[in-house]
């Protein structure tokens, strides 16, 4: 069996899919994307595909070596995301070739269901309460929210109080048996993050995500030592070598993104590395169905897995949502806030190819918002 062709599809709301077809008709799907830079990743996938065409799709480990190292220059979001999507598609083909789900090929299931969380927005505590109530009614046992929008890096008394008020409102409606995770999104400075962590610690967040920007990763150990709140990070780290310092510094939750951190092949290694630090895996996934399918395959076979993000109804999903490109939406029908394991081969989802091809004709030009402080200077989004 040989790889016959590799195609890419730029589809709303902000995603990029790839499709690998073999000469005997097997098809695998992947999701190689950097949000806001999808066209750049598309070009990278096309360059990497030159190597793959004509080769045996089942030699995933060897292809991963060549695709990540064979160009001499390595790493970074664009190349690591391009490799990630191709890696998803190769695992999908392997599963279909062997008649097994990917998690079975990776050593077999360690759990039958995967806890997922839902995103809640809402800047007003009243609106937030309403949104969390709706997610509880839908069966979810955990939600995630942003701490703040555009913010002063050190925060003002009013800014800090607003964060506390919103997290307290969430805790009130969730009660002591459900969870709220809080995403700082790197919007506070390190000192601001320390201040806000201290203020919300009594509300027992499940974890606080990206309390520091990736470039401030060297301050993680001091921050972790200053707070009882479990720290999470990883959506902007692209391989195990980048996770090693933050794991050594004491993060509790590693959040590689299956579409950014080298795919299934590398995220399983990151999970194993995290396990040696007693840290748990919670893959980042505000993305599309193939990225989520890959995440779930890893979750089913990873002992130190914590919880999975998913994008159903997330504010980014305009014009298309998580289920828009699937023939069968059953794999993402969450019951009691959990996804259920199936024996479907490969990634376990059936992509609606006609819908994907039609959507690619429209494409998208999604870009991250650019925020400014009141004085006109750049603000972290
Ligand atoms: Mg985040």
XYZ file of C-alpha atoms and ligand atoms in Angstrom:
382
model
C 0.000 0.000 0.000
C 1.277 3.441 -0.951
C 0.125 6.997 -0.370
C -1.437 8.185 -3.626
C -2.328 11.791 -2.811
C -2.665 14.395 -0.089
C -5.301 17.149 -0.247
C -6.140 20.093 2.031
C -9.451 21.833 2.693
C -9.873 25.301 4.209
C -13.284 25.134 5.869
C -15.370 27.460 8.074
C -15.371 28.466 10.817
C -11.541 28.601 10.966
C -10.233 25.113 10.304
C -8.000 23.248 7.852
C -8.465 19.547 7.127
C -6.186 17.200 5.212
C -7.097 13.987 3.433
C -4.645 11.223 2.559
C -5.716 8.582 0.058
C -3.857 5.348 -0.623
C -3.509 3.490 -3.900
C -5.889 0.802 -2.648
C -8.572 3.299 -1.725
C -8.156 3.816 2.033
C -8.720 7.380 3.184
C -7.474 9.081 6.348
C -8.387 12.537 7.654
C -6.375 15.025 9.673
C -6.717 18.559 11.031
C -3.488 20.527 10.599
C -4.185 24.109 11.624
C -2.928 27.129 13.480
C -5.936 29.320 14.142
C -5.538 32.548 12.186
C -2.673 31.119 10.104
C -4.480 28.271 8.349
C -3.236 29.207 4.861
C 0.369 29.116 6.080
C -0.087 25.623 7.515
C -1.759 24.582 4.254
C 1.396 25.539 2.367
C 3.518 23.589 4.873
C 1.316 20.495 4.456
C 1.719 20.708 0.692
C 5.509 20.817 0.998
C 5.599 17.880 3.461
C 3.239 15.887 1.242
C 5.927 15.786 -1.471
C 7.821 13.337 0.733
C 4.830 11.180 1.652
C 3.388 10.469 -1.788
C 4.509 7.045 -2.994
C 5.436 5.793 0.488
C 3.910 3.169 2.805
C 1.358 4.982 5.047
C 1.810 2.439 7.856
C 5.379 3.539 8.685
C 4.039 6.377 10.841
C 6.934 6.527 13.285
C 9.494 6.791 10.485
C 7.465 9.406 8.598
C 7.187 11.438 11.821
C 10.995 11.426 12.140
C 11.522 12.605 8.571
C 8.712 15.190 8.599
C 9.871 16.793 11.876
C 13.646 16.455 11.480
C 14.379 15.849 7.806
C 14.122 19.530 6.891
C 16.968 20.382 9.318
C 14.920 23.298 10.772
C 12.343 21.949 13.192
C 9.552 22.777 15.570
C 7.356 25.850 15.893
C 3.603 26.120 15.430
C 3.417 25.964 11.626
C 5.580 22.903 10.978
C 4.431 21.067 14.110
C 0.781 21.637 13.181
C 1.336 20.536 9.583
C 2.950 17.321 10.843
C 0.136 16.909 13.387
C -2.604 16.830 10.750
C -0.686 14.427 8.526
C -0.053 12.245 11.590
C -3.811 12.118 12.369
C -4.519 11.015 8.802
C -1.821 8.312 8.868
C -3.182 6.908 12.144
C -6.704 7.004 10.663
C -5.460 4.952 7.689
C -3.598 2.542 9.993
C -6.763 1.954 12.014
C -8.755 1.295 8.871
C -6.034 -0.994 7.474
C -5.888 -3.067 10.682
C -9.638 -2.827 11.392
C -9.104 -1.275 14.807
C -9.595 2.057 16.555
C -6.398 4.048 17.036
C -6.529 3.616 20.825
C -6.372 -0.162 20.326
C -3.222 0.231 18.210
C -1.698 2.396 20.975
C -1.993 -0.298 23.620
C -5.709 -0.562 24.238
C -8.302 1.279 26.246
C -7.755 2.236 29.879
C -11.237 3.793 30.170
C -14.628 3.500 28.507
C -15.760 7.097 28.749
C -13.945 10.418 28.559
C -15.005 13.397 30.650
C -15.376 16.505 28.494
C -15.947 20.108 29.479
C -17.964 22.866 27.896
C -16.957 26.432 27.266
C -18.916 29.265 28.896
C -18.507 32.950 28.101
C -20.532 35.765 29.507
C -18.911 38.803 31.047
C -21.823 39.477 33.426
C -22.181 37.113 36.406
C -25.941 36.804 35.751
C -25.418 35.786 32.115
C -22.633 33.413 33.155
C -24.918 31.734 35.683
C -27.499 31.237 32.941
C -24.948 29.709 30.561
C -23.553 27.341 33.195
C -27.101 26.304 34.111
C -27.694 25.365 30.472
C -24.509 23.260 30.385
C -25.488 21.499 33.621
C -28.897 20.774 32.067
C -27.057 19.316 29.053
C -25.241 16.962 31.444
C -21.810 18.573 31.679
C -19.994 18.318 35.003
C -17.251 20.826 34.190
C -16.986 24.144 32.375
C -14.192 26.499 31.430
C -14.313 30.283 31.312
C -11.937 33.126 30.615
C -10.811 35.039 33.689
C -11.029 38.392 31.983
C -11.222 40.134 28.633
C -8.761 42.861 27.774
C -7.041 43.620 31.036
C -4.425 45.744 32.708
C -1.428 43.410 33.025
C -1.174 44.000 36.800
C -4.981 44.263 37.219
C -6.816 46.945 39.143
C -8.753 46.308 42.368
C -11.932 46.454 40.280
C -10.477 44.098 37.664
C -9.461 41.520 40.265
C -12.827 41.843 42.027
C -14.620 41.232 38.722
C -12.695 37.980 38.181
C -13.506 36.831 41.713
C -17.168 37.756 41.266
C -17.490 35.745 38.059
C -15.650 32.665 39.358
C -17.711 32.844 42.573
C -20.923 33.021 40.518
C -19.772 29.948 38.599
C -18.898 28.061 41.797
C -22.270 28.938 43.303
C -24.256 27.404 40.461
C -21.875 24.438 39.989
C -21.795 23.471 43.665
C -18.967 21.447 45.229
C -19.259 18.378 42.980
C -18.734 20.012 39.570
C -15.726 21.890 38.253
C -14.816 25.239 36.801
C -11.507 25.782 35.030
C -10.301 29.334 34.451
C -8.254 30.398 31.422
C -5.941 33.384 31.996
C -4.960 33.280 28.279
C -1.634 34.891 29.136
C -3.431 38.227 29.571
C -1.971 39.124 32.975
C 1.683 39.835 33.618
C 3.405 37.282 35.884
C 2.810 39.558 38.890
C -0.804 40.127 37.862
C -1.315 36.388 37.502
C 0.035 35.795 41.016
C -2.354 38.416 42.390
C -5.432 36.946 40.659
C -4.494 33.345 41.502
C -4.333 34.308 45.165
C -7.776 35.948 44.969
C -9.575 33.010 43.316
C -7.787 30.163 45.129
C -10.535 29.807 47.799
C -13.042 29.101 45.003
C -11.170 25.893 44.162
C -10.849 26.103 40.366
C -10.094 22.738 38.734
C -7.049 24.446 37.209
C -5.917 27.817 35.921
C -4.794 27.717 32.298
C -1.948 29.728 30.765
C -1.275 31.881 33.833
C 1.932 32.838 32.013
C 2.748 33.452 28.373
C 5.000 30.796 26.820
C 7.919 33.265 26.780
C 7.604 33.581 30.568
C 7.778 29.838 31.079
C 10.991 30.220 33.094
C 8.867 31.847 35.850
C 6.551 28.846 36.160
C 8.321 27.250 39.136
C 8.041 30.402 41.254
C 4.385 30.846 40.344
C 3.538 27.197 41.026
C 5.242 27.444 44.419
C 3.199 30.556 45.285
C -0.284 29.066 44.855
C -2.340 26.000 45.796
C -4.205 26.298 42.467
C -3.186 23.590 39.941
C -1.570 25.275 36.952
C -2.185 24.153 33.372
C -0.417 25.067 30.161
C 0.581 23.745 26.773
C -1.625 24.916 23.901
C 1.320 27.018 22.651
C 3.992 24.342 23.208
C 4.782 22.070 20.281
C 6.676 19.036 21.530
C 7.954 17.095 24.507
C 11.155 19.147 24.745
C 9.022 22.259 25.357
C 6.917 20.488 27.975
C 9.901 19.273 29.981
C 10.730 22.671 31.585
C 7.143 23.481 32.607
C 6.596 19.960 33.924
C 9.845 20.253 35.880
C 8.574 23.602 37.190
C 5.492 21.973 38.673
C 2.524 22.418 36.339
C -0.276 20.009 37.241
C -1.957 19.712 33.856
C -0.330 19.398 30.425
C -2.469 20.724 27.595
C -0.889 19.830 24.248
C -3.160 20.433 21.277
C -3.487 17.406 18.994
C -3.467 19.779 16.008
C -0.361 21.687 17.103
C 1.971 19.413 19.048
C 2.970 16.881 16.403
C -0.252 14.869 16.449
C -1.088 11.585 18.125
C 2.490 10.345 17.880
C 3.970 13.222 19.900
C 1.063 13.833 22.309
C 1.230 10.238 23.559
C 4.908 10.887 24.349
C 4.049 14.157 26.109
C 1.479 12.245 28.183
C 4.093 9.673 29.195
C 6.533 12.446 30.090
C 3.847 14.214 32.153
C 3.181 10.971 34.011
C 6.753 10.963 35.331
C 5.939 14.304 37.020
C 2.566 13.180 38.364
C 0.925 15.618 35.945
C -2.252 14.886 34.020
C -3.197 15.336 30.378
C -6.031 17.636 29.284
C -5.633 18.205 25.528
C -6.503 21.661 24.254
C -9.199 21.437 21.556
C -11.296 24.477 20.619
C -11.021 23.122 17.065
C -12.892 20.825 14.720
C -14.114 17.216 14.650
C -10.931 15.520 13.479
C -8.809 17.175 16.129
C -11.357 16.139 18.764
C -11.514 12.586 17.409
C -7.708 12.352 17.649
C -7.846 13.771 21.189
C -10.409 11.182 22.272
C -8.349 8.316 20.837
C -5.421 9.471 23.006
C -7.702 9.939 26.026
C -9.050 6.381 25.797
C -5.559 4.878 26.096
C -3.776 7.374 28.396
C -3.693 6.447 32.112
C -2.920 9.987 33.360
C -5.685 11.663 31.356
C -7.789 14.284 33.209
C -10.423 15.924 30.998
C -11.012 16.872 27.346
C -11.876 20.254 25.849
C -14.392 20.330 22.961
C -15.832 23.150 20.895
C -19.552 22.433 20.629
C -21.267 25.841 20.575
C -18.049 27.740 21.282
C -18.186 31.407 20.236
C -15.674 30.833 17.408
C -18.000 28.396 15.660
C -19.875 30.740 13.319
C -21.156 29.274 9.986
C -20.162 25.731 11.014
C -19.895 23.807 14.286
C -18.294 20.638 15.594
C -20.875 18.358 13.976
C -21.166 20.118 10.582
C -18.749 17.876 8.670
C -19.673 14.462 10.073
C -21.858 11.786 8.470
C -22.606 10.303 11.898
C -22.570 12.623 14.919
C -23.001 9.802 17.446
C -19.284 9.717 18.530
C -19.737 13.285 19.830
C -23.087 12.761 21.534
C -22.026 13.428 25.114
C -23.933 11.687 27.877
C -23.579 12.944 31.423
C -20.682 15.108 30.227
C -18.784 12.119 28.834
C -17.900 10.804 25.378
C -18.287 7.049 25.006
C -15.679 4.772 23.498
C -16.596 2.968 20.256
C -14.942 0.204 18.246
C -15.076 2.209 15.009
C -11.773 1.906 13.129
C -9.177 4.647 12.861
C -10.125 7.962 14.448
C -13.685 6.710 14.895
C -15.471 9.403 12.882
C -16.864 9.427 9.334
C -16.186 12.719 7.590
C -18.839 14.088 5.224
C -16.517 14.514 2.271
C -19.072 16.262 0.076
C -19.710 18.844 2.808
C -15.960 19.390 3.264
C -15.352 19.852 -0.476
C -18.272 22.281 -0.731
C -17.093 24.274 2.318
C -13.563 24.534 0.921
C -14.965 26.370 -2.104
C -16.087 29.119 0.319
C -13.042 28.827 2.587
C -12.466 31.346 5.352
C -10.079 34.105 6.335
C -10.377 33.871 10.123
C -7.936 36.027 12.064
C -7.341 36.495 15.763
C -8.713 39.779 17.118
C -6.085 42.445 17.787
C -6.744 44.171 21.097
C -5.461 47.516 22.297
C -5.106 49.060 25.726
C -6.849 52.358 26.424
C -3.608 54.178 25.563
C -3.453 52.537 22.139
C -0.717 50.029 22.921
C -0.980 46.319 22.140
C -2.953 44.153 24.568
C -2.783 40.351 24.841
C -5.874 38.634 23.411
Mg -6.516 28.433 26.523
